[in-house]
């Protein structure tokens, strides 16, 4: 009796969409990557901004691209509705990225959750080198504190 042929379904390995803080900051330092801060304006006011990052709140980004927002996202967007200047800044930034599609784009939010959605949206637009920062802004802050602590510890041993 002949054996039945089994067909194995090939698994498609998706390219990683997340990047570590150290890798992202080093790429930015070398001018090989740009950071897009997808936090809402009120979050920037509370937590602080990231030096040299473009500010493009995710909910505005999704709205301007015509993606449906959840009720919670819509309520947040309604409180901070994009004006004409926001739309012009969005289009300018997307145009700048379009002209340099090979640049590495690192999306940052507070914890790394919304930035994954932003990186996926950018990849759908053809920016295959869009990534989400693991741990978000909080991870940057932690890396800065840890780096300062290490630097101070190194100074005290001399």
CSV table of C-alpha atoms in Angstrom, one decimal:
chain,number,residue,atom,x,y,z
A,1,UNK,CA,0.0,0.0,0.0
A,2,UNK,CA,1.6,3.3,-1.1
A,3,UNK,CA,2.2,5.9,1.5
A,4,UNK,CA,0.1,9.0,1.4
A,5,UNK,CA,2.0,12.1,0.4
A,6,UNK,CA,2.0,14.7,3.0
A,7,UNK,CA,2.3,18.3,2.0
A,8,UNK,CA,4.1,20.6,4.4
A,9,UNK,CA,2.8,24.1,4.5
A,10,UNK,CA,5.8,26.4,4.2
A,11,UNK,CA,6.0,29.0,7.0
A,12,UNK,CA,6.6,32.5,5.9
A,13,UNK,CA,9.0,34.2,8.3
A,14,UNK,CA,8.0,37.9,8.5
A,15,UNK,CA,10.7,40.4,8.8
A,16,UNK,CA,11.2,41.6,12.3
A,17,UNK,CA,9.3,44.8,13.0
A,18,UNK,CA,10.9,45.7,16.3
A,19,UNK,CA,14.2,47.2,17.0
A,20,UNK,CA,16.1,47.7,20.3
A,21,UNK,CA,16.8,51.0,21.9
A,22,UNK,CA,20.5,50.7,21.6
A,23,UNK,CA,20.3,49.8,17.9
A,24,UNK,CA,17.9,52.6,17.2
A,25,UNK,CA,19.8,55.3,19.0
A,26,UNK,CA,23.1,54.2,17.3
A,27,UNK,CA,21.4,54.3,13.9
A,28,UNK,CA,20.1,57.8,14.7
A,29,UNK,CA,23.5,58.9,15.9
A,30,UNK,CA,25.0,57.7,12.6
A,31,UNK,CA,22.2,59.6,10.7
A,32,UNK,CA,21.0,56.3,9.2
A,33,UNK,CA,17.5,56.4,10.8
A,34,UNK,CA,14.9,58.9,11.7
A,35,UNK,CA,12.5,58.7,14.6
A,36,UNK,CA,8.8,59.2,14.4
A,37,UNK,CA,7.2,59.9,17.8
A,38,UNK,CA,3.6,58.6,17.5
A,39,UNK,CA,2.4,59.8,20.9
A,40,UNK,CA,-0.4,62.3,21.3
A,41,UNK,CA,0.5,65.9,21.9
A,42,UNK,CA,-0.7,65.8,25.5
A,43,UNK,CA,1.7,62.8,26.1
A,44,UNK,CA,4.6,64.9,24.8
A,45,UNK,CA,3.7,67.7,27.2
A,46,UNK,CA,3.6,65.2,30.1
A,47,UNK,CA,6.5,62.9,29.3
A,48,UNK,CA,8.7,65.1,27.2
A,49,UNK,CA,9.8,65.1,23.6
A,50,UNK,CA,12.5,63.1,21.9
A,51,UNK,CA,15.3,65.3,20.5
A,52,UNK,CA,15.3,65.2,16.7
A,53,UNK,CA,12.2,63.1,16.3
A,54,UNK,CA,9.3,63.9,14.0
A,55,UNK,CA,6.0,64.2,15.9
A,56,UNK,CA,3.2,62.4,14.1
A,57,UNK,CA,0.5,61.1,16.5
A,58,UNK,CA,-0.7,57.6,15.4
A,59,UNK,CA,-4.4,58.4,15.5
A,60,UNK,CA,-3.8,61.4,13.2
A,61,UNK,CA,-1.7,59.2,11.0
A,62,UNK,CA,-4.4,56.6,10.8
A,63,UNK,CA,-7.1,59.2,10.2
A,64,UNK,CA,-5.2,61.0,7.5
A,65,UNK,CA,-4.6,57.7,5.7
A,66,UNK,CA,-8.3,56.9,5.8
A,67,UNK,CA,-8.1,54.0,8.3
A,68,UNK,CA,-11.0,53.4,10.7
A,69,UNK,CA,-10.4,54.5,14.3
A,70,UNK,CA,-11.7,52.8,17.4
A,71,UNK,CA,-14.1,54.8,19.5
A,72,UNK,CA,-11.4,55.5,22.0
A,73,UNK,CA,-9.0,56.6,19.3
A,74,UNK,CA,-11.6,58.8,17.8
A,75,UNK,CA,-12.4,60.5,21.2
A,76,UNK,CA,-8.7,61.2,21.7
A,77,UNK,CA,-8.4,62.5,18.2
A,78,UNK,CA,-11.5,64.7,18.6
A,79,UNK,CA,-9.8,66.3,21.7
A,80,UNK,CA,-6.7,67.1,19.6
A,81,UNK,CA,-8.2,67.4,16.1
A,82,UNK,CA,-5.6,67.9,13.3
A,83,UNK,CA,-5.6,71.3,11.8
A,84,UNK,CA,-4.4,72.4,8.3
A,85,UNK,CA,-0.9,72.8,9.6
A,86,UNK,CA,-0.9,69.3,11.0
A,87,UNK,CA,-2.0,67.9,7.6
A,88,UNK,CA,0.7,70.0,5.8
A,89,UNK,CA,3.3,68.7,8.2
A,90,UNK,CA,2.1,65.2,7.7
A,91,UNK,CA,2.3,65.4,3.9
A,92,UNK,CA,5.7,67.1,4.1
A,93,UNK,CA,7.1,64.4,6.3
A,94,UNK,CA,5.7,61.6,4.2
A,95,UNK,CA,7.1,63.3,1.1
A,96,UNK,CA,10.5,63.6,2.8
A,97,UNK,CA,10.4,59.9,3.7
A,98,UNK,CA,9.2,59.1,0.2
A,99,UNK,CA,12.3,60.8,-1.2
A,100,UNK,CA,14.5,58.7,1.1
A,101,UNK,CA,12.6,55.4,1.2
A,102,UNK,CA,15.7,53.6,2.0
A,103,UNK,CA,16.1,55.4,5.3
A,104,UNK,CA,15.3,53.4,8.4
A,105,UNK,CA,12.2,54.7,10.1
A,106,UNK,CA,11.8,54.0,13.9
A,107,UNK,CA,8.4,54.6,15.3
A,108,UNK,CA,8.2,55.4,19.1
A,109,UNK,CA,5.3,55.6,21.5
A,110,UNK,CA,5.3,55.3,25.3
A,111,UNK,CA,5.5,51.6,25.6
A,112,UNK,CA,6.1,50.1,22.1
A,113,UNK,CA,2.5,49.0,21.4
A,114,UNK,CA,1.1,51.8,19.2
A,115,UNK,CA,4.4,52.2,17.4
A,116,UNK,CA,4.0,48.6,16.1
A,117,UNK,CA,0.8,49.7,14.4
A,118,UNK,CA,2.5,52.8,13.0
A,119,UNK,CA,5.4,50.7,11.6
A,120,UNK,CA,2.9,48.3,10.0
A,121,UNK,CA,1.1,51.2,8.4
A,122,UNK,CA,4.4,52.5,7.0
A,123,UNK,CA,5.3,49.1,5.7
A,124,UNK,CA,1.9,49.0,3.9
A,125,UNK,CA,2.8,52.3,2.3
A,126,UNK,CA,6.0,50.7,1.0
A,127,UNK,CA,8.5,51.7,3.8
A,128,UNK,CA,9.9,48.3,4.3
A,129,UNK,CA,12.5,49.6,6.7
A,130,UNK,CA,10.0,50.9,9.2
A,131,UNK,CA,10.4,49.6,12.8
A,132,UNK,CA,8.9,49.9,16.2
A,133,UNK,CA,11.1,50.7,19.2
A,134,UNK,CA,10.9,47.9,21.8
A,135,UNK,CA,9.7,49.5,25.0
A,136,UNK,CA,9.0,52.9,23.5
A,137,UNK,CA,9.9,56.2,25.1
A,138,UNK,CA,10.1,54.5,28.6
A,139,UNK,CA,12.9,52.3,27.3
A,140,UNK,CA,14.8,55.3,26.0
A,141,UNK,CA,14.4,57.0,29.4
A,142,UNK,CA,15.6,53.8,31.1
A,143,UNK,CA,18.6,53.5,28.7
A,144,UNK,CA,19.5,57.1,29.4
A,145,UNK,CA,19.4,56.6,33.2
A,146,UNK,CA,21.3,53.3,33.0
A,147,UNK,CA,23.9,54.9,30.7
A,148,UNK,CA,24.3,57.9,33.0
A,149,UNK,CA,24.7,55.5,36.0
A,150,UNK,CA,27.3,53.5,34.2
A,151,UNK,CA,29.2,56.7,33.1
A,152,UNK,CA,29.1,57.9,36.7
A,153,UNK,CA,30.3,54.5,38.0
A,154,UNK,CA,33.1,54.6,35.5
A,155,UNK,CA,34.1,58.1,36.5
A,156,UNK,CA,34.2,57.1,40.2
A,157,UNK,CA,36.7,54.3,39.6
A,158,UNK,CA,39.3,56.6,38.2
